[in-house]
Short mmCIF file of C-alpha atoms in Angstrom, two decimals:
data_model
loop_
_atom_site.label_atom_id
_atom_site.label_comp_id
_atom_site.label_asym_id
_atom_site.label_seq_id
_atom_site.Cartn_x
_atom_site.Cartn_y
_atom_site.Cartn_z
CA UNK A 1 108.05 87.89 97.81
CA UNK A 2 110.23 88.60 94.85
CA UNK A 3 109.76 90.01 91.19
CA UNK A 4 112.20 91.46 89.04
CA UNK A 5 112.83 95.32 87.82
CA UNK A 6 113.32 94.87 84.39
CA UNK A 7 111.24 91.23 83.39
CA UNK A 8 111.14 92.74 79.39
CA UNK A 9 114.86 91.96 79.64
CA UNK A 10 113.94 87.80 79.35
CA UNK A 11 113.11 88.51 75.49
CA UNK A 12 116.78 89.04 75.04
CA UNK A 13 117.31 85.46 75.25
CA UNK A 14 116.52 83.57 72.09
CA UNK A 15 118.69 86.54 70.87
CA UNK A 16 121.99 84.20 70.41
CA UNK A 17 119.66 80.96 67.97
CA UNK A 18 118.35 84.11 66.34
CA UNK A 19 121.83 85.49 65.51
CA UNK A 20 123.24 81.78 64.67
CA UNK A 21 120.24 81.41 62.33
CA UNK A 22 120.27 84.81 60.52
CA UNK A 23 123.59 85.56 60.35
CA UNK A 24 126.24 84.35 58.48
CA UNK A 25 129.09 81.60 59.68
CA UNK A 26 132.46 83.11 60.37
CA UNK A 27 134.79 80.99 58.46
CA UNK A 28 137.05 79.38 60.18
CA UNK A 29 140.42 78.56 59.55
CA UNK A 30 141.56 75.54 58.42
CA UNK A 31 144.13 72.81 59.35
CA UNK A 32 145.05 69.93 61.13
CA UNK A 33 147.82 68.34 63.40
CA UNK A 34 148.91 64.74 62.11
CA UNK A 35 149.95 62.80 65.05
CA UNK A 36 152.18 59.33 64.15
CA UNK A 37 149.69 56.58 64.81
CA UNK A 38 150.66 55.03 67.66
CA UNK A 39 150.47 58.63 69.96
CA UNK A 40 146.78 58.56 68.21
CA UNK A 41 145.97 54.82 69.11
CA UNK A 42 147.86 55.56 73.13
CA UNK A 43 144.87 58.27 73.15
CA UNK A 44 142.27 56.17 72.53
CA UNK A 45 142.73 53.63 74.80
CA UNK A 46 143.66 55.65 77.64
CA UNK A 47 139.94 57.52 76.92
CA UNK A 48 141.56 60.73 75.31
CA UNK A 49 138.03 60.73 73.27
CA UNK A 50 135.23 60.70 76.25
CA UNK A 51 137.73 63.53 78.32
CA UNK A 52 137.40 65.23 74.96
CA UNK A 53 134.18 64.71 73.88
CA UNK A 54 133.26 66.08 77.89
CA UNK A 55 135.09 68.72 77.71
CA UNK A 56 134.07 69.81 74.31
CA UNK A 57 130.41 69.61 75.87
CA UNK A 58 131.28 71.80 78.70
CA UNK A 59 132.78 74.58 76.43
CA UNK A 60 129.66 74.59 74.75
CA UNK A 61 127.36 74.66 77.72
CA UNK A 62 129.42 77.47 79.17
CA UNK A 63 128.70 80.13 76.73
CA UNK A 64 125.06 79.69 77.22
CA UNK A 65 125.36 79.76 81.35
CA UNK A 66 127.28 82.79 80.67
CA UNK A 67 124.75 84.38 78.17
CA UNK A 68 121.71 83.27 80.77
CA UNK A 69 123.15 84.25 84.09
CA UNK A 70 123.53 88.04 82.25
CA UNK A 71 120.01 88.31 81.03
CA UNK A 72 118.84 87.49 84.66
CA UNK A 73 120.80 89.96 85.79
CA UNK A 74 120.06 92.40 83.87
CA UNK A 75 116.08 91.74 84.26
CA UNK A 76 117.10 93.04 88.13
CA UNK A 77 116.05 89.98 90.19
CA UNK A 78 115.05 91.43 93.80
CA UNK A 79 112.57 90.47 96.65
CA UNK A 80 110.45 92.93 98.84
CA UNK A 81 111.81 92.68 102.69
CA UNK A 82 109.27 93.33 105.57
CA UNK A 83 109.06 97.40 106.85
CA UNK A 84 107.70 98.63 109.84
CA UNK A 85 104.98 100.77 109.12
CA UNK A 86 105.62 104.57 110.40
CA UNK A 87 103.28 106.48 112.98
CA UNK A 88 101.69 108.78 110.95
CA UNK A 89 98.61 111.52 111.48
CA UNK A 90 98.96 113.44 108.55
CA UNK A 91 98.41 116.69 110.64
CA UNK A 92 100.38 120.20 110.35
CA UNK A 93 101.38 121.88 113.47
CA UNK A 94 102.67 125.17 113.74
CA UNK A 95 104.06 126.13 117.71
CA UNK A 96 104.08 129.57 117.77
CA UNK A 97 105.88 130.90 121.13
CA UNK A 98 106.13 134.05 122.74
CA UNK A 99 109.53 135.34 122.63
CA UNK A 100 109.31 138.69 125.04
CA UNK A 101 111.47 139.96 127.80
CA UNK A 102 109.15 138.59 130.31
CA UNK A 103 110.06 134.88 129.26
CA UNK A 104 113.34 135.77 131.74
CA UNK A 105 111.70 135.37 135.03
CA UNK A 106 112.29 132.82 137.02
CA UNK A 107 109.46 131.23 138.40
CA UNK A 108 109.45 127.78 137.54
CA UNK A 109 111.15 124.46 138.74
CA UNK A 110 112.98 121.77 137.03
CA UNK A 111 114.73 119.07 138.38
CA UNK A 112 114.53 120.89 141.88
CA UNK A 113 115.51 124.28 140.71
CA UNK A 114 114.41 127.36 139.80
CA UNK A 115 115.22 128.55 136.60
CA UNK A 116 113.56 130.78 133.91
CA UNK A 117 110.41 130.33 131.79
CA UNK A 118 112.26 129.82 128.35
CA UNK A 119 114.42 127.27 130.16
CA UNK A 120 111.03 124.92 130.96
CA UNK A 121 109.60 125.97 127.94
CA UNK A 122 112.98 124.58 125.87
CA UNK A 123 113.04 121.61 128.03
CA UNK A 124 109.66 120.26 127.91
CA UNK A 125 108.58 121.92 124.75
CA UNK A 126 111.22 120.14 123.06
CA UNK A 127 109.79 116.86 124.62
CA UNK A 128 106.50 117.75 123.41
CA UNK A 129 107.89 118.34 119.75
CA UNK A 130 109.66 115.25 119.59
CA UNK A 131 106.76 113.45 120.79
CA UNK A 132 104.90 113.93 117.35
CA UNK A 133 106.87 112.36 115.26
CA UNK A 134 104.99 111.91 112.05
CA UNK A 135 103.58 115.24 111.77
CA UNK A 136 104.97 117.98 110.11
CA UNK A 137 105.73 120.84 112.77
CA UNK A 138 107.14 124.14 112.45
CA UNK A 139 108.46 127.15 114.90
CA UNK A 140 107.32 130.60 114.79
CA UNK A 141 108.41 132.93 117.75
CA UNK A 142 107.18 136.33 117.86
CA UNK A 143 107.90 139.43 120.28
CA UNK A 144 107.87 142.81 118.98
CA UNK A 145 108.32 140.81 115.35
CA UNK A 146 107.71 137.27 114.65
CA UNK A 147 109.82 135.17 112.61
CA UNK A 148 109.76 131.27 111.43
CA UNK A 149 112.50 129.66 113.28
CA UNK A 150 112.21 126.32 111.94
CA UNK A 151 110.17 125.85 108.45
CA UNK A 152 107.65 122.98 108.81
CA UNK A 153 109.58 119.60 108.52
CA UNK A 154 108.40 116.32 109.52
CA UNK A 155 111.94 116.38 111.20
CA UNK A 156 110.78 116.14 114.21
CA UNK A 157 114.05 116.45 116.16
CA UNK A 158 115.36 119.57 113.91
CA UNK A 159 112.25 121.38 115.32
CA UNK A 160 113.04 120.60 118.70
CA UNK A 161 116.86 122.04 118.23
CA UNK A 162 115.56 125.06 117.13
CA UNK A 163 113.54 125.75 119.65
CA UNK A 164 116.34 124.75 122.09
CA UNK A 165 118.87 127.39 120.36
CA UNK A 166 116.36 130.19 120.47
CA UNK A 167 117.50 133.41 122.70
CA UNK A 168 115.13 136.09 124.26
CA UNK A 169 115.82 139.85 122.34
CA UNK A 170 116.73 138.40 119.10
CA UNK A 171 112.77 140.00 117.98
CA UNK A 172 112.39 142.78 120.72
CA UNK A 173 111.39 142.51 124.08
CA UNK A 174 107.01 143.08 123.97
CA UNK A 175 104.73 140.84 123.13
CA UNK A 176 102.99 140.73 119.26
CA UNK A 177 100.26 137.83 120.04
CA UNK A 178 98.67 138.66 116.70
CA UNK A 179 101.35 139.43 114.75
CA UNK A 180 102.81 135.72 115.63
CA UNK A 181 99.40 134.01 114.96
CA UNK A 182 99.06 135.66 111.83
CA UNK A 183 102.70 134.29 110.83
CA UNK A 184 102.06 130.69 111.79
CA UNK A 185 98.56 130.78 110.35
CA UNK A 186 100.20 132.10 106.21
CA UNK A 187 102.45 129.03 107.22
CA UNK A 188 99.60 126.60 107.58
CA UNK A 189 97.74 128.22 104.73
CA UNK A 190 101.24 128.15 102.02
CA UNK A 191 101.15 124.40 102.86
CA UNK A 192 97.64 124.12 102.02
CA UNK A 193 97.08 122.67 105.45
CA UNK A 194 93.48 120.62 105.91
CA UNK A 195 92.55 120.68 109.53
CA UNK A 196 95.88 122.02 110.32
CA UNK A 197 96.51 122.97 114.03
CA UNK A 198 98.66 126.11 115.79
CA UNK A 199 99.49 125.71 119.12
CA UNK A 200 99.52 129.44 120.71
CA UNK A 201 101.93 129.91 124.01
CA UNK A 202 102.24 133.51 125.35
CA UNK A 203 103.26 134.80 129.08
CA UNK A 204 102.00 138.20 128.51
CA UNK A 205 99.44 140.96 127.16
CA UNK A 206 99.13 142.00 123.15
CA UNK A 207 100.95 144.93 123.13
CA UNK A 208 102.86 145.58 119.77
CA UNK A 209 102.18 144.40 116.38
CA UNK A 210 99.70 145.20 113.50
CA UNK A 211 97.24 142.37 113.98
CA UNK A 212 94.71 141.80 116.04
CA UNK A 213 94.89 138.32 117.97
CA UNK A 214 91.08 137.59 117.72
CA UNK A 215 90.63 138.99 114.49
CA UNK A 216 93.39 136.10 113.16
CA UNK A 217 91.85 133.68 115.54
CA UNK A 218 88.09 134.31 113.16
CA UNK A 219 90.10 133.96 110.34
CA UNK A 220 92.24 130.74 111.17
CA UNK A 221 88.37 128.86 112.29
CA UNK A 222 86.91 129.83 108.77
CA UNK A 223 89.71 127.87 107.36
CA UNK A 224 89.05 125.11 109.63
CA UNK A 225 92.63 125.49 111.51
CA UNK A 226 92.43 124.90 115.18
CA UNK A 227 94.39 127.32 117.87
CA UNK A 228 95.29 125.98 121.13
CA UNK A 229 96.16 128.63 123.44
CA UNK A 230 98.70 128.15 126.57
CA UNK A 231 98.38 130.94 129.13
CA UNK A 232 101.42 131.11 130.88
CA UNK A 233 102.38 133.28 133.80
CA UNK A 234 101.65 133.17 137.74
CA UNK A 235 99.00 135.69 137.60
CA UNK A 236 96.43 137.05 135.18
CA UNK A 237 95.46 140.48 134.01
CA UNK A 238 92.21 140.24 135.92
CA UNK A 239 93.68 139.75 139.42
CA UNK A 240 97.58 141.01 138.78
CA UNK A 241 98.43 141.56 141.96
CA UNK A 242 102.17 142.98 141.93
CA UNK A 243 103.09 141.59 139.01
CA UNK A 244 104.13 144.37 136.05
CA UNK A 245 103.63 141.96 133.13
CA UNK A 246 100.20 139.76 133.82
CA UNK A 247 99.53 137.22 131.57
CA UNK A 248 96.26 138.12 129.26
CA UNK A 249 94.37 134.72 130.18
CA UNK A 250 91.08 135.61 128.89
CA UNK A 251 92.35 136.61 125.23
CA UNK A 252 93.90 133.88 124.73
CA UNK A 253 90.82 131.69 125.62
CA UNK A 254 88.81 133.78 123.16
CA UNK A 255 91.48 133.26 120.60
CA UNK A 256 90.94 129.87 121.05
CA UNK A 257 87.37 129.48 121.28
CA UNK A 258 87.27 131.96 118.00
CA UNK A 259 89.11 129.09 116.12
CA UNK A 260 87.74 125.79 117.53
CA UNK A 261 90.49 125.19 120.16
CA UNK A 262 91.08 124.75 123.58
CA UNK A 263 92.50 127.10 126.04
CA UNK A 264 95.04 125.92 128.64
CA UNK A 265 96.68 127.51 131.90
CA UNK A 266 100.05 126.59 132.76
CA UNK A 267 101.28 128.20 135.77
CA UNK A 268 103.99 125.21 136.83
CA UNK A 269 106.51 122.99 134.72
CA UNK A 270 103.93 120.09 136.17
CA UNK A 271 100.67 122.32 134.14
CA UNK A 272 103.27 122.81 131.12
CA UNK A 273 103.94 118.47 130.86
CA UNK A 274 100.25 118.02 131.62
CA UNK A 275 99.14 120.36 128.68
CA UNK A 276 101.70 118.51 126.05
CA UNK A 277 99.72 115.54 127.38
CA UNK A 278 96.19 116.59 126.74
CA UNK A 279 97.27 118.36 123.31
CA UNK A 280 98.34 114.67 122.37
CA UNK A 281 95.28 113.64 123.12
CA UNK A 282 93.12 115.90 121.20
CA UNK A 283 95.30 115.44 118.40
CA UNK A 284 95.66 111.74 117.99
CA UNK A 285 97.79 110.14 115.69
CA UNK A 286 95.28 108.79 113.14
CA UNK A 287 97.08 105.77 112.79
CA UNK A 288 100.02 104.13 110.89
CA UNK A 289 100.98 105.22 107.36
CA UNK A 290 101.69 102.00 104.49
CA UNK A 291 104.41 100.44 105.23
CA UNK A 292 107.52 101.89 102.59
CA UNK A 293 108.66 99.02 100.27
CA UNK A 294 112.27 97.53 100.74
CA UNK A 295 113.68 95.78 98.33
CA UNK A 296 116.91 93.70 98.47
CA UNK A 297 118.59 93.74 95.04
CA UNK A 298 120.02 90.10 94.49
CA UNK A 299 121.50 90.70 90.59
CA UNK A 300 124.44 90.45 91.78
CA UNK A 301 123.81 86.82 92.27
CA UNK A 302 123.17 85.66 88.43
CA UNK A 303 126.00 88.16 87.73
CA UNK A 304 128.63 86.46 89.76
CA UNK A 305 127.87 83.50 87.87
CA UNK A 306 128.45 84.71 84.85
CA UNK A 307 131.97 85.95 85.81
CA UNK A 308 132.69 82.37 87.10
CA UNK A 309 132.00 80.74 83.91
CA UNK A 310 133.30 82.98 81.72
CA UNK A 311 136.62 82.82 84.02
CA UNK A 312 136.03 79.09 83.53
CA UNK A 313 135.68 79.25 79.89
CA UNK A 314 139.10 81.29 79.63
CA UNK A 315 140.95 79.14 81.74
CA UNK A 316 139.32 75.63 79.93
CA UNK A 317 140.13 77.48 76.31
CA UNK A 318 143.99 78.55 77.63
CA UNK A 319 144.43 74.72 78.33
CA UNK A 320 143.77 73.84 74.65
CA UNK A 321 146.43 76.32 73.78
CA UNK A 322 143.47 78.76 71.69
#
């Protein structure tokens, strides 16, 4: 399909009968070239008068080609080229990650190896974040403080580098659960977020910040934002065993239940993939967004034109000797 981007231009046309009509001749300067007879006679036999009489026609023709060809260009002649239509949901997700000293330990496995929980939670966090392309998604890590470390984007992939770049003591080493829901959920609520959703990951126990976790998890469900909770950590603080630093399980499912979410408990890379999984399923992709409009440009089509037979015209009138 084509249109044009500027169809008023076409009333510029009639604009060259209008100005030979309305305004006055330019005079033109007179004389002639006698030729002796025979020369003149030579001329007509050999058809001097039809090559004339064409090429006359053609100089006359040319102008108005020329004239044409610029109108259409100017009017912007362009047709619409087929676009894939996007994968779009039209949700707002704020990840809000627990950035404390106990993130160190080194009790999961990747690839066959042991390595520490911000390493799987880089690795298939990242995975998980580029998986939503379409969404809008923003980082907030919290420890003693919390801090946005990527604003909400629908960059997708920006998201996912900043999460990859983030280092444990940059906030303190304890764990502010409500201080870092509170900071995703002002996020959610600057971008006037409908049905917006945070998704909560902490390895530990509420032990510094201002806010209360469930107090921020009432508040985020009467604004109809969602809080899925990821419990992660080996063992919980209702059966610790040896372990100094327990994760808080049961807060964290009554954060989530306060809000309308789900609670999850991750205690192996395998738990953390499966959990990306069933977060993309809760939060389905609500379809594709309309298709953006591409539009070829072809003016430079009628354009060339005109420069050919205006370089035509030149080189016809140079011949003549004008």
């Amino acid at each position: 399909m084509w249109d044009f981007a500027l169809p008023l231009a076409f009333l510029l046309l009639p604009l060259p009968f209008l100005a030979k009509r309305f305004l006055p001749a330019r005079p033109r300067a007179s004389g002639a070239l006698r030729v002796p007879d025979a020369i003149a006679t030579r001329l007509a036999h050999e058809g001097g008068p039809g090559l004339a009489a064409a090429g006359a026609a053609g100089r006359q023709l040319l102008p108005w080609v020329i004239w044409v060809a610029l109108v259409v260009a100017l009017a912007g002649p362009r047709v619409v080229l087929p676009a894939r239509a996007l994968p779009a949901s039209g949700r707002d997700i704020i990840l809000a990650f627990d950035l404390s000293g106990s993130m160190l330990r080194e009790d999961f496995v990747l690839d066959g190896k042991t390595v520490q929980r911000l390493e799987a939670v880089r690795r298939i966090g990242g995975d998980f974040i580029r998986s939503r392309a379409g969404d809008r998604v923003g980082l907030v890590v919290f420890a003693e403080q919390a801090y946005v470390a990527a604003a909400p984007t629908f960059d997708v992939e920006a998201v996912a580098r900043a999460l990859g770049e983030i280092e444990i003591g940059l906030v303190g080493r304890s764990t502010g659960i409500g201080d870092g829901l509170g900071l995703a959920l002002k996020r959610l609520r600057d971008l006037q977020a409908k049905g917006g959703v945070i998704i909560l990951m902490s390895d530990g126990s509420n032990n510094a910040g201002r806010s209360v976790p469930v107090e921020v998890a009432q508040l985020a469900g009467k604004l109809g934002i969602r809080v899925h909770t990821i419990a992660l950590g080996v063992r919980d603080t209702s059966d610790p065993g040896d372990d100094p630093d327990p994760v808080d399980a049961a807060t964290l499912q009554t954060i989530a239940q306060a809000s309308g979410g789900t609670a999850f408990r991750v205690r192996t890379s395998e738990d953390l993939v499966a959990v990306g999984q069933a977060i993309n399923a809760l939060e389905k992709r609500e379809g594709l967004a309309p298709p953006a409009e591409v539009r070829r440009e072809l003016w430079v089509y009628p354009a060339s034109l005109a420069f050919l037979a205006a370089l035509a015209l030149m080189l016809s009138n140079r011949g003549r000797g004008t």
